[in-house]
Each structure stands twice: as structure tokens, then as C-alpha cells.
PDB file of C-alpha atoms in Angstrom:
ATOM      1  CA  UNK O   1     -95.275   7.378 140.191  1.00 72.00           C
ATOM      2  CA  UNK O   2     -97.607   8.443 137.428  1.00 80.00           C
ATOM      3  CA  UNK O   3     -94.992   9.719 134.905  1.00 88.00           C
ATOM      4  CA  UNK O   4     -96.470   9.641 131.384  1.00 92.00           C
ATOM      5  CA  UNK O   5     -94.681   9.650 128.030  1.00 95.00           C
ATOM      6  CA  UNK O   6     -96.550   9.895 124.738  1.00 96.00           C
ATOM      7  CA  UNK O   7     -94.834   8.797 121.537  1.00 97.00           C
ATOM      8  CA  UNK O   8     -95.742   8.848 117.864  1.00 95.00           C
ATOM      9  CA  UNK O   9     -94.453   6.136 115.536  1.00 95.00           C
ATOM     10  CA  UNK O  10     -93.234   6.435 111.925  1.00 94.00           C
ATOM     11  CA  UNK O  11     -96.615   4.978 110.950  1.00 93.00           C
ATOM     12  CA  UNK O  12     -98.438   7.894 112.632  1.00 93.00           C
ATOM     13  CA  UNK O  13     -99.765   5.910 115.593  1.00 93.00           C
ATOM     14  CA  UNK O  14     -99.597   7.402 119.101  1.00 94.00           C
ATOM     15  CA  UNK O  15     -99.167   5.549 122.325  1.00 93.00           C
ATOM     16  CA  UNK O  16     -98.915   6.677 125.972  1.00 95.00           C
ATOM     17  CA  UNK O  17     -96.874   4.777 128.576  1.00 94.00           C
ATOM     18  CA  UNK O  18     -97.522   5.476 132.250  1.00 93.00           C
ATOM     19  CA  UNK O  19     -95.636   4.429 135.385  1.00 93.00           C
ATOM     20  CA  UNK O  20     -98.089   2.513 137.641  1.00 93.00           C
ATOM     21  CA  UNK O  21     -95.615   1.179 140.235  1.00 92.00           C
ATOM     22  CA  UNK O  22     -91.997   1.465 141.313  1.00 88.00           C
ATOM     23  CA  UNK O  23     -90.111  -1.194 143.220  1.00 88.00           C
ATOM     24  CA  UNK O  24     -86.386  -0.399 143.568  1.00 82.00           C
ATOM     25  CA  UNK O  25     -84.780  -0.849 140.124  1.00 85.00           C
ATOM     26  CA  UNK O  26     -88.023  -2.250 138.547  1.00 91.00           C
ATOM     27  CA  UNK O  27     -90.754  -0.088 137.136  1.00 92.00           C
ATOM     28  CA  UNK O  28     -94.236  -1.270 136.168  1.00 94.00           C
ATOM     29  CA  UNK O  29     -95.715   0.404 133.066  1.00 94.00           C
ATOM     30  CA  UNK O  30     -99.055   0.503 131.344  1.00 93.00           C
ATOM     31  CA  UNK O  31     -98.882   1.012 127.601  1.00 91.00           C
ATOM     32  CA  UNK O  32    -102.173   2.279 126.188  1.00 88.00           C
ATOM     33  CA  UNK O  33    -105.071   0.612 127.968  1.00 85.00           C
ATOM     34  CA  UNK O  34    -104.183  -3.055 127.813  1.00 83.00           C
ATOM     35  CA  UNK O  35    -100.415  -3.780 127.650  1.00 86.00           C
ATOM     36  CA  UNK O  36     -98.694  -4.260 130.994  1.00 89.00           C
ATOM     37  CA  UNK O  37     -94.952  -4.711 131.391  1.00 94.00           C
ATOM     38  CA  UNK O  38     -92.190  -4.394 133.921  1.00 95.00           C
ATOM     39  CA  UNK O  39     -88.697  -3.260 133.179  1.00 95.00           C
ATOM     40  CA  UNK O  40     -85.520  -1.938 134.812  1.00 92.00           C
ATOM     41  CA  UNK O  41     -85.089   1.802 135.020  1.00 89.00           C
ATOM     42  CA  UNK O  42     -82.310   1.264 132.455  1.00 93.00           C
ATOM     43  CA  UNK O  43     -83.952   1.864 129.071  1.00 93.00           C
ATOM     44  CA  UNK O  44     -81.398  -0.293 127.228  1.00 95.00           C
ATOM     45  CA  UNK O  45     -82.475  -3.510 128.802  1.00 95.00           C
ATOM     46  CA  UNK O  46     -85.554  -5.384 127.426  1.00 94.00           C
ATOM     47  CA  UNK O  47     -88.752  -5.739 129.448  1.00 94.00           C
ATOM     48  CA  UNK O  48     -88.553  -8.253 132.325  1.00 95.00           C
ATOM     49  CA  UNK O  49     -92.253  -9.222 131.913  1.00 95.00           C
ATOM     50  CA  UNK O  50     -94.577  -8.313 129.118  1.00 90.00           C
ATOM     51  CA  UNK O  51     -98.245  -9.187 128.829  1.00 88.00           C
ATOM     52  CA  UNK O  52    -100.650  -8.740 125.919  1.00 84.00           C
ATOM     53  CA  UNK O  53    -104.136 -10.026 125.423  1.00 83.00           C
ATOM     54  CA  UNK O  54    -102.767 -13.332 124.070  1.00 88.00           C
ATOM     55  CA  UNK O  55     -99.226 -13.855 125.256  1.00 90.00           C
ATOM     56  CA  UNK O  56     -97.149 -13.502 128.428  1.00 93.00           C
ATOM     57  CA  UNK O  57     -93.361 -13.066 128.228  1.00 93.00           C
ATOM     58  CA  UNK O  58     -90.815 -13.527 131.019  1.00 94.00           C
ATOM     59  CA  UNK O  59     -87.178 -12.671 130.433  1.00 94.00           C
ATOM     60  CA  UNK O  60     -84.061 -13.473 132.363  1.00 94.00           C
ATOM     61  CA  UNK O  61     -81.461 -10.755 131.747  1.00 95.00           C
ATOM     62  CA  UNK O  62     -77.844 -11.742 132.327  1.00 94.00           C
ATOM     63  CA  UNK O  63     -76.373  -8.409 133.417  1.00 93.00           C
ATOM     64  CA  UNK O  64     -76.850  -5.831 136.152  1.00 90.00           C
ATOM     65  CA  UNK O  65     -79.501  -3.079 136.171  1.00 89.00           C
ATOM     66  CA  UNK O  66     -76.735  -0.489 135.727  1.00 88.00           C
ATOM     67  CA  UNK O  67     -75.557  -1.977 132.408  1.00 92.00           C
ATOM     68  CA  UNK O  68     -73.575   0.505 130.264  1.00 92.00           C
ATOM     69  CA  UNK O  69     -73.804   3.263 132.874  1.00 88.00           C
ATOM     70  CA  UNK O  70     -72.214   5.770 133.102  1.00 85.00           C
ATOM     71  CA  UNK O  71     -72.697   6.400 129.382  1.00 90.00           C
ATOM     72  CA  UNK O  72     -69.328   7.253 128.010  1.00 88.00           C
ATOM     73  CA  UNK O  73     -68.695   7.651 124.268  1.00 91.00           C
ATOM     74  CA  UNK O  74     -67.150   4.590 122.687  1.00 94.00           C
ATOM     75  CA  UNK O  75     -68.078   2.131 125.442  1.00 94.00           C
ATOM     76  CA  UNK O  76     -68.981  -1.341 124.025  1.00 95.00           C
ATOM     77  CA  UNK O  77     -70.568  -4.143 126.118  1.00 95.00           C
ATOM     78  CA  UNK O  78     -72.521  -7.359 125.557  1.00 96.00           C
ATOM     79  CA  UNK O  79     -75.382  -8.965 127.386  1.00 95.00           C
ATOM     80  CA  UNK O  80     -77.713 -11.932 126.872  1.00 95.00           C
ATOM     81  CA  UNK O  81     -81.300 -12.823 127.759  1.00 95.00           C
ATOM     82  CA  UNK O  82     -83.419 -15.955 127.888  1.00 95.00           C
ATOM     83  CA  UNK O  83     -87.075 -15.411 127.001  1.00 93.00           C
ATOM     84  CA  UNK O  84     -89.967 -17.688 127.876  1.00 94.00           C
ATOM     85  CA  UNK O  85     -93.433 -17.069 126.405  1.00 93.00           C
ATOM     86  CA  UNK O  86     -96.862 -18.590 126.947  1.00 95.00           C
ATOM     87  CA  UNK O  87     -99.939 -18.235 124.790  1.00 92.00           C
ATOM     88  CA  UNK O  88    -102.856 -17.682 127.174  1.00 86.00           C
ATOM     89  CA  UNK O  89    -105.412 -19.021 124.723  1.00 87.00           C
ATOM     90  CA  UNK O  90    -103.700 -22.225 123.514  1.00 90.00           C
ATOM     91  CA  UNK O  91    -101.297 -22.856 126.360  1.00 89.00           C
ATOM     92  CA  UNK O  92     -98.392 -23.135 123.889  1.00 93.00           C
ATOM     93  CA  UNK O  93     -94.961 -22.262 125.295  1.00 94.00           C
ATOM     94  CA  UNK O  94     -91.519 -21.549 123.868  1.00 93.00           C
ATOM     95  CA  UNK O  95     -88.083 -20.268 124.722  1.00 93.00           C
ATOM     96  CA  UNK O  96     -85.714 -17.942 122.892  1.00 89.00           C
ATOM     97  CA  UNK O  97     -82.181 -16.813 123.644  1.00 91.00           C
ATOM     98  CA  UNK O  98     -80.832 -13.492 122.453  1.00 91.00           C
ATOM     99  CA  UNK O  99     -77.460 -11.774 122.542  1.00 94.00           C
ATOM    100  CA  UNK O 100     -76.960  -7.995 122.340  1.00 95.00           C
ATOM    101  CA  UNK O 101     -73.917  -5.843 121.485  1.00 95.00           C
ATOM    102  CA  UNK O 102     -74.330  -2.244 122.647  1.00 97.00           C
ATOM    103  CA  UNK O 103     -72.277   0.879 122.013  1.00 97.00           C
ATOM    104  CA  UNK O 104     -72.437   4.487 123.250  1.00 95.00           C
ATOM    105  CA  UNK O 105     -72.134   6.944 120.398  1.00 95.00           C
ATOM    106  CA  UNK O 106     -71.224  10.662 120.216  1.00 93.00           C
ATOM    107  CA  UNK O 107     -73.613  13.130 121.925  1.00 91.00           C
ATOM    108  CA  UNK O 108     -76.143  14.693 119.679  1.00 92.00           C
ATOM    109  CA  UNK O 109     -78.611  17.612 120.018  1.00 91.00           C
ATOM    110  CA  UNK O 110     -81.975  16.408 118.827  1.00 92.00           C
ATOM    111  CA  UNK O 111     -85.221  18.202 118.031  1.00 92.00           C
ATOM    112  CA  UNK O 112     -88.399  16.157 118.551  1.00 94.00           C
ATOM    113  CA  UNK O 113     -92.003  17.183 118.957  1.00 93.00           C
ATOM    114  CA  UNK O 114     -91.557  17.440 122.727  1.00 92.00           C
ATOM    115  CA  UNK O 115     -88.714  19.923 122.396  1.00 89.00           C
ATOM    116  CA  UNK O 116     -84.946  20.132 121.822  1.00 88.00           C
ATOM    117  CA  UNK O 117     -82.706  17.846 123.879  1.00 90.00           C
ATOM    118  CA  UNK O 118     -79.040  17.102 124.386  1.00 89.00           C
ATOM    119  CA  UNK O 119     -78.946  13.356 123.976  1.00 93.00           C
ATOM    120  CA  UNK O 120     -76.586  10.420 124.276  1.00 93.00           C
ATOM    121  CA  UNK O 121     -77.315   7.865 121.536  1.00 96.00           C
ATOM    122  CA  UNK O 122     -76.961   4.206 122.514  1.00 97.00           C
ATOM    123  CA  UNK O 123     -77.143   1.502 119.828  1.00 97.00           C
ATOM    124  CA  UNK O 124     -77.700  -2.207 120.403  1.00 97.00           C
ATOM    125  CA  UNK O 125     -77.451  -4.964 117.765  1.00 95.00           C
ATOM    126  CA  UNK O 126     -79.487  -8.085 118.515  1.00 94.00           C
ATOM    127  CA  UNK O 127     -78.324 -11.529 117.504  1.00 91.00           C
ATOM    128  CA  UNK O 128     -79.901 -14.938 117.831  1.00 83.00           C
ATOM    129  CA  UNK O 129     -78.282 -17.761 119.847  1.00 78.00           C
ATOM    130  CA  UNK O 130     -76.663 -18.857 116.519  1.00 78.00           C
ATOM    131  CA  UNK O 131     -75.300 -15.304 116.046  1.00 77.00           C
ATOM    132  CA  UNK O 132     -77.744 -14.478 113.252  1.00 85.00           C
ATOM    133  CA  UNK O 133     -78.106 -10.648 113.073  1.00 86.00           C
ATOM    134  CA  UNK O 134     -81.699  -9.779 113.762  1.00 88.00           C
ATOM    135  CA  UNK O 135     -82.058  -6.020 114.474  1.00 93.00           C
ATOM    136  CA  UNK O 136     -80.319  -2.800 115.282  1.00 95.00           C
ATOM    137  CA  UNK O 137     -81.872  -0.327 117.744  1.00 97.00           C
ATOM    138  CA  UNK O 138     -80.756   3.211 118.742  1.00 97.00           C
ATOM    139  CA  UNK O 139     -82.126   5.159 121.661  1.00 97.00           C
ATOM    140  CA  UNK O 140     -81.475   8.884 122.014  1.00 97.00           C
ATOM    141  CA  UNK O 141     -81.342   9.276 125.802  1.00 95.00           C
ATOM    142  CA  UNK O 142     -81.833  12.737 127.322  1.00 91.00           C
ATOM    143  CA  UNK O 143     -80.234  12.974 130.744  1.00 86.00           C
ATOM    144  CA  UNK O 144     -82.226  16.052 131.562  1.00 81.00           C
ATOM    145  CA  UNK O 145     -85.384  14.038 131.181  1.00 85.00           C
ATOM    146  CA  UNK O 146     -84.151  10.682 132.467  1.00 86.00           C
ATOM    147  CA  UNK O 147     -85.722   8.954 129.432  1.00 92.00           C
ATOM    148  CA  UNK O 148     -85.110   8.495 125.711  1.00 95.00           C
ATOM    149  CA  UNK O 149     -86.777  10.999 123.390  1.00 96.00           C
ATOM    150  CA  UNK O 150     -86.269   9.182 120.022  1.00 97.00           C
ATOM    151  CA  UNK O 151     -85.885   5.575 119.053  1.00 95.00           C
ATOM    152  CA  UNK O 152     -85.125   3.963 115.700  1.00 97.00           C
ATOM    153  CA  UNK O 153     -85.035   0.324 114.822  1.00 95.00           C
ATOM    154  CA  UNK O 154     -84.088  -1.680 111.698  1.00 95.00           C
ATOM    155  CA  UNK O 155     -85.241  -5.344 111.643  1.00 93.00           C
ATOM    156  CA  UNK O 156     -83.777  -7.894 109.267  1.00 90.00           C
ATOM    157  CA  UNK O 157     -86.711  -9.826 107.705  1.00 87.00           C
ATOM    158  CA  UNK O 158     -87.148 -12.181 104.802  1.00 86.00           C
ATOM    159  CA  UNK O 159     -88.786  -9.282 102.941  1.00 88.00           C
ATOM    160  CA  UNK O 160     -85.809  -7.027 103.609  1.00 88.00           C
ATOM    161  CA  UNK O 161     -84.907  -4.492 106.277  1.00 91.00           C
ATOM    162  CA  UNK O 162     -87.959  -2.988 108.033  1.00 93.00           C
ATOM    163  CA  UNK O 163     -87.391   0.395 109.708  1.00 94.00           C
ATOM    164  CA  UNK O 164     -89.447   2.056 112.388  1.00 96.00           C
ATOM    165  CA  UNK O 165     -89.168   5.055 114.752  1.00 96.00           C
ATOM    166  CA  UNK O 166     -90.763   6.433 117.922  1.00 96.00           C
ATOM    167  CA  UNK O 167     -90.650  10.147 118.721  1.00 96.00           C
ATOM    168  CA  UNK O 168     -91.560  11.734 122.077  1.00 96.00           C
ATOM    169  CA  UNK O 169     -94.564  14.074 121.678  1.00 94.00           C
ATOM    170  CA  UNK O 170     -95.123  15.012 125.327  1.00 92.00           C
ATOM    171  CA  UNK O 171     -94.386  14.018 128.861  1.00 90.00           C
ATOM    172  CA  UNK O 172     -95.791  14.682 132.321  1.00 87.00           C
ATOM    173  CA  UNK O 173     -94.363  14.091 135.745  1.00 78.00           C
ATOM    174  CA  UNK O 174     -96.237  12.214 138.421  1.00 75.00           C
ATOM    175  CA  UNK O 175     -95.428  11.836 142.113  1.00 56.00           C
ATOM    176  CA  UNK O 176     -92.634   9.724 143.605  1.00 41.00           C
ATOM    177  CA  UNK O 177     -91.499   8.698 140.133  1.00 37.00           C
ATOM    178  CA  UNK O 178     -87.968   9.918 140.522  1.00 36.00           C
ATOM    179  CA  UNK O 179     -87.135   8.463 143.940  1.00 37.00           C
ATOM    180  CA  UNK O 180     -83.677   6.897 143.945  1.00 34.00           C
ATOM    181  CA  UNK O 181     -83.483   3.139 143.809  1.00 37.00           C
ATOM    182  CA  UNK O 182     -82.800   1.405 147.105  1.00 35.00           C
ATOM    183  CA  UNK O 183     -81.538  -1.803 145.447  1.00 35.00           C
ATOM    184  CA  UNK O 184     -79.261  -0.703 142.653  1.00 37.00           C
ATOM    185  CA  UNK O 185     -75.650  -1.695 143.140  1.00 37.00           C
ATOM    186  CA  UNK O 186     -74.767   1.898 142.249  1.00 38.00           C
ATOM    187  CA  UNK O 187     -77.435   3.556 144.451  1.00 35.00           C
ATOM    188  CA  UNK O 188     -76.444   5.879 147.212  1.00 33.00           C
ATOM    189  CA  UNK O 189     -77.938   4.229 150.343  1.00 30.00           C
ATOM    190  CA  UNK O 190     -77.338   4.642 154.058  1.00 31.00           C
ATOM    191  CA  UNK O 191     -74.821   2.027 155.298  1.00 30.00           C
ATOM    192  CA  UNK O 192     -75.970  -0.547 157.868  1.00 30.00           C
ATOM    193  CA  UNK O 193     -72.758   0.102 159.760  1.00 30.00           C
ATOM    194  CA  UNK O 194     -69.617   2.136 159.565  1.00 30.00           C
ATOM    195  CA  UNK O 195     -68.836   5.835 159.820  1.00 31.00           C
ATOM    196  CA  UNK O 196     -71.760   8.117 160.623  1.00 34.00           C
ATOM    197  CA  UNK O 197     -73.145  10.072 157.710  1.00 33.00           C
ATOM    198  CA  UNK O 198     -73.678  13.765 158.508  1.00 36.00           C
ATOM    199  CA  UNK O 199     -76.202  15.215 156.019  1.00 39.00           C
ATOM    200  CA  UNK O 200     -76.004  18.957 155.478  1.00 37.00           C
ATOM    201  CA  UNK O 201     -79.324  20.771 155.139  1.00 39.00           C
ATOM    202  CA  UNK O 202     -80.081  21.979 151.634  1.00 43.00           C
ATOM    203  CA  UNK O 203     -80.474  25.567 152.855  1.00 44.00           C
ATOM    204  CA  UNK O 204     -76.757  25.711 153.594  1.00 58.00           C
ATOM    205  CA  UNK O 205     -74.534  26.703 150.729  1.00 82.00           C
ATOM    206  CA  UNK O 206     -72.518  24.396 148.552  1.00 86.00           C
ATOM    207  CA  UNK O 207     -69.516  26.542 149.267  1.00 85.00           C
ATOM    208  CA  UNK O 208     -69.862  25.944 152.953  1.00 86.00           C
ATOM    209  CA  UNK O 209     -70.097  22.189 152.324  1.00 86.00           C
ATOM    210  CA  UNK O 210     -66.855  22.263 150.371  1.00 87.00           C
ATOM    211  CA  UNK O 211     -64.962  24.523 152.747  1.00 85.00           C
ATOM    212  CA  UNK O 212     -63.890  21.719 155.048  1.00 78.00           C
ATOM    213  CA  UNK O 213     -62.689  19.450 152.270  1.00 85.00           C
ATOM    214  CA  UNK O 214     -59.133  18.970 151.078  1.00 84.00           C
ATOM    215  CA  UNK O 215     -58.008  20.668 147.866  1.00 87.00           C
ATOM    216  CA  UNK O 216     -57.786  17.311 146.005  1.00 87.00           C
ATOM    217  CA  UNK O 217     -61.342  16.492 146.984  1.00 89.00           C
ATOM    218  CA  UNK O 218     -62.642  19.923 146.045  1.00 89.00           C
ATOM    219  CA  UNK O 219     -60.981  19.629 142.628  1.00 90.00           C
ATOM    220  CA  UNK O 220     -62.745  16.273 142.054  1.00 91.00           C
ATOM    221  CA  UNK O 221     -66.254  17.484 142.919  1.00 92.00           C
ATOM    222  CA  UNK O 222     -67.168  19.255 139.711  1.00 92.00           C
ATOM    223  CA  UNK O 223     -65.901  16.569 137.205  1.00 93.00           C
ATOM    224  CA  UNK O 224     -67.782  13.840 139.111  1.00 94.00           C
ATOM    225  CA  UNK O 225     -70.928  15.964 139.296  1.00 94.00           C
ATOM    226  CA  UNK O 226     -70.817  16.787 135.590  1.00 93.00           C
ATOM    227  CA  UNK O 227     -70.479  13.118 134.662  1.00 91.00           C
ATOM    228  CA  UNK O 228     -73.156  11.963 137.054  1.00 91.00           C
ATOM    229  CA  UNK O 229     -75.799  14.537 136.069  1.00 90.00           C
ATOM    230  CA  UNK O 230     -75.111  14.221 132.349  1.00 88.00           C
ATOM    231  CA  UNK O 231     -74.905  10.386 132.050  1.00 85.00           C
ATOM    232  CA  UNK O 232     -76.587   8.652 135.002  1.00 86.00           C
ATOM    233  CA  UNK O 233     -80.087   7.482 135.693  1.00 82.00           C
ATOM    234  CA  UNK O 234     -81.857   8.607 138.886  1.00 82.00           C
ATOM    235  CA  UNK O 235     -80.428   6.638 141.827  1.00 81.00           C
ATOM    236  CA  UNK O 236     -77.189   5.614 140.121  1.00 83.00           C
ATOM    237  CA  UNK O 237     -73.889   7.100 141.219  1.00 87.00           C
ATOM    238  CA  UNK O 238     -70.528   8.086 139.791  1.00 90.00           C
ATOM    239  CA  UNK O 239     -67.831   7.438 142.345  1.00 90.00           C
ATOM    240  CA  UNK O 240     -64.153   8.537 142.210  1.00 90.00           C
ATOM    241  CA  UNK O 241     -61.353   7.705 144.698  1.00 90.00           C
ATOM    242  CA  UNK O 242     -58.921  10.577 145.391  1.00 88.00           C
ATOM    243  CA  UNK O 243     -55.817  11.116 147.461  1.00 77.00           C
ATOM    244  CA  UNK O 244     -54.584   7.698 146.546  1.00 78.00           C
ATOM    245  CA  UNK O 245     -57.761   6.092 147.811  1.00 77.00           C
ATOM    246  CA  UNK O 246     -57.784   7.904 151.150  1.00 84.00           C
ATOM    247  CA  UNK O 247     -60.942   9.780 150.139  1.00 89.00           C
ATOM    248  CA  UNK O 248     -63.921   9.110 147.853  1.00 92.00           C
ATOM    249  CA  UNK O 249     -66.321  11.383 146.048  1.00 94.00           C
ATOM    250  CA  UNK O 250     -69.738   9.954 144.969  1.00 94.00           C
ATOM    251  CA  UNK O 251     -72.528  11.917 143.229  1.00 94.00           C
ATOM    252  CA  UNK O 252     -76.002  10.483 142.750  1.00 92.00           C
ATOM    253  CA  UNK O 253     -78.773  12.173 140.704  1.00 90.00           C
ATOM    254  CA  UNK O 254     -82.067  11.662 142.520  1.00 85.00           C
ATOM    255  CA  UNK O 255     -84.638  13.464 140.353  1.00 80.00           C
ATOM    256  CA  UNK O 256     -85.192  15.567 137.233  1.00 77.00           C
ATOM    257  CA  UNK O 257     -87.544  18.507 136.825  1.00 74.00           C
ATOM    258  CA  UNK O 258     -89.642  19.444 133.812  1.00 65.00           C
ATOM    259  CA  UNK O 259     -87.989  21.970 131.573  1.00 67.00           C
ATOM    260  CA  UNK O 260     -88.302  25.556 132.937  1.00 73.00           C
ATOM    261  CA  UNK O 261     -89.917  28.377 131.028  1.00 71.00           C
ATOM    262  CA  UNK O 262     -86.455  29.710 130.161  1.00 78.00           C
ATOM    263  CA  UNK O 263     -85.468  26.389 128.594  1.00 74.00           C
ATOM    264  CA  UNK O 264     -83.202  25.220 131.451  1.00 82.00           C
ATOM    265  CA  UNK O 265     -83.251  21.706 132.867  1.00 82.00           C
ATOM    266  CA  UNK O 266     -82.558  20.951 136.527  1.00 87.00           C
ATOM    267  CA  UNK O 267     -81.776  17.822 138.603  1.00 89.00           C
ATOM    268  CA  UNK O 268     -81.634  17.110 142.331  1.00 89.00           C
ATOM    269  CA  UNK O 269     -78.477  15.301 143.455  1.00 92.00           C
ATOM    270  CA  UNK O 270     -76.619  14.052 146.505  1.00 92.00           C
ATOM    271  CA  UNK O 271     -72.874  14.277 146.977  1.00 94.00           C
ATOM    272  CA  UNK O 272     -71.232  12.024 149.533  1.00 93.00           C
ATOM    273  CA  UNK O 273     -67.534  12.564 150.473  1.00 92.00           C
ATOM    274  CA  UNK O 274     -65.727   9.953 152.545  1.00 89.00           C
ATOM    275  CA  UNK O 275     -62.610  11.485 154.061  1.00 81.00           C
ATOM    276  CA  UNK O 276     -60.526  10.643 157.139  1.00 77.00           C
ATOM    277  CA  UNK O 277     -62.925   7.933 158.211  1.00 78.00           C
ATOM    278  CA  UNK O 278     -66.012  10.116 158.155  1.00 85.00           C
ATOM    279  CA  UNK O 279     -68.787  10.728 155.598  1.00 87.00           C
ATOM    280  CA  UNK O 280     -70.269  14.101 154.801  1.00 88.00           C
ATOM    281  CA  UNK O 281     -73.172  14.591 152.378  1.00 89.00           C
ATOM    282  CA  UNK O 282     -74.806  17.446 150.582  1.00 91.00           C
ATOM    283  CA  UNK O 283     -78.194  17.363 148.823  1.00 89.00           C
ATOM    284  CA  UNK O 284     -78.918  20.103 146.339  1.00 89.00           C
ATOM    285  CA  UNK O 285     -80.012  21.030 142.886  1.00 91.00           C
ATOM    286  CA  UNK O 286     -78.027  21.811 139.724  1.00 92.00           C
ATOM    287  CA  UNK O 287     -79.257  23.270 136.468  1.00 90.00           C
ATOM    288  CA  UNK O 288     -77.705  23.021 133.052  1.00 88.00           C
ATOM    289  CA  UNK O 289     -76.721  26.516 132.031  1.00 87.00           C
ATOM    290  CA  UNK O 290     -74.506  27.199 128.984  1.00 83.00           C
ATOM    291  CA  UNK O 291     -73.686  23.510 128.537  1.00 83.00           C
ATOM    292  CA  UNK O 292     -72.585  22.955 132.134  1.00 90.00           C
ATOM    293  CA  UNK O 293     -74.420  21.734 135.289  1.00 92.00           C
ATOM    294  CA  UNK O 294     -74.205  24.448 137.898  1.00 91.00           C
ATOM    295  CA  UNK O 295     -75.222  24.113 141.604  1.00 92.00           C
ATOM    296  CA  UNK O 296     -78.090  26.448 142.453  1.00 86.00           C
TER     297      UNK O 296
END
């Protein structure tokens, strides 16, 4: 809690957004000094609630918190929302329905004021309930940071297309902000029943953890880890069945660290292997060195 991100817009205005509460998949934010909103960890999805000095918005989002994840190039998905708003001064209310078509684009290295990031662009086109095209938005998501670093939007208005951008200027980590979600359908959580999970202390080596695994499982560990650390939000897993379904490998990023002085990004993660009716887990850290995540 307490993470802060400061952006500058194409109009030269700056704004700081700060995490004030975390409840499972839902994060409460304060934008500036007066705008409060809640949203899923997933940056693609609109705010769940949004409150300004005059209006309160409540949105029902018809998809899961893990929408579009893992982010794989070329993926296309739709979702819809129903928005209800109330003017606190007049009491006037209204309802809107929106439809969104989203697509994951090719990875791009992007330089912004906060630094240079390897990003995964995600674009969403917004349509009205009558399929009128309203806007196109692209976020440049940096897995190393767990947040987008650049945002561009084009809105279709009567006066023509209005374009705007937001660029990350700086960020600061608070405490507890990167804890994994306990409610996400993809989150790695302790089962209520079933095989006992045997966590391996972090001080023991990754090599020792893998030594007792079958060759098929060992061969699957790195591809799953690379995908999870490069594409997933904190608390969301990549899972792969191996040996014809007799074993499963799941990797869950749990936190991300600020960029090191040498320019390297690191993330904590947990690997859970289910094999022969037992679960074994390893919690460790990997850093992105020469375009590959490597266990430290």
C-alpha cells in the first residue's frame, strides 16, 4: 500500500495516483487530492467506482479480473460494462452501457520520462450499446513495473478526433502494495483440502528444488516462468499440465522491485509443482538479464 505513480499529460498537466487500500483483486486509489476510485489490479478494465466533487459512478464489469491475461501477442477479447451515475448536487441519475474490443499487440521498448521499459501494448476500442465507435485506447504495460508507463487515447467527437496521452514521470513503492491477491481465480492460494504443500525455504537453491522433479517437469519450468514474469500481474498465475496431465507447473509473480542501479528489474515469484499426488513449492526471485528472467 502507498505505491505512487506520477503522470504528465499531452497538455502538460501532472497528476499523482496513490494506492490507499488493497482488498484482494480491488485497489482503492486517490488521484490528486480529491478524486477517489476503485479498480481491479488489471489496468485494462475501467474503474469499478469513481467519485468526483459532483458525480459518483458505479460500473458493473461483465468479465473476470484476469481478463486478457496472460498477455500474448494477437489475443483478441471482448467485454461489456453497465455504468450508473448520480449527480450529488442535483440528484440526477443515468445509465450507460459500453462494449470493448481489446487486442494485445507486439512488444515494444519504450522510453518515457521515468526510464526505458520493455512493454506489452494493449489496445481497446470502445463502442456504445448501438455499436457506435467512441474511442480507442492503448496502454503500454511494463511487466517489470506491474503498471503501464504510457497511455494514448483517441476519442471520436462531433468536432473530430481528439487525441491525448499520459506518460509516466516517476513512481515510488509503498508497503504491502505487491501482495498477491487472495481472491483472483488465477491466484496461487493454499488449498482448503487435498495434498499437503511443502514450501521450500528461499535460502535453498533453485537447483535443489528441481532435483527431485521429473525431466518433463524440469523442461517445463523455465518456459512457464518466462511467460508468467513477463506477462502476468502480481498474484496471477501461468499454469501448464505436463506428463499428459499427471503433473502441473504453476508460476505466480508476487511482487516487483524498483529498477536497480545497474538497470536490472527483479520480481519475486512462487512456483508450485503438483506431481504424484503431492505439491512442492519454491519461492524465490528472478531478474531480467539480457532479455531473459533468471533465478537469483
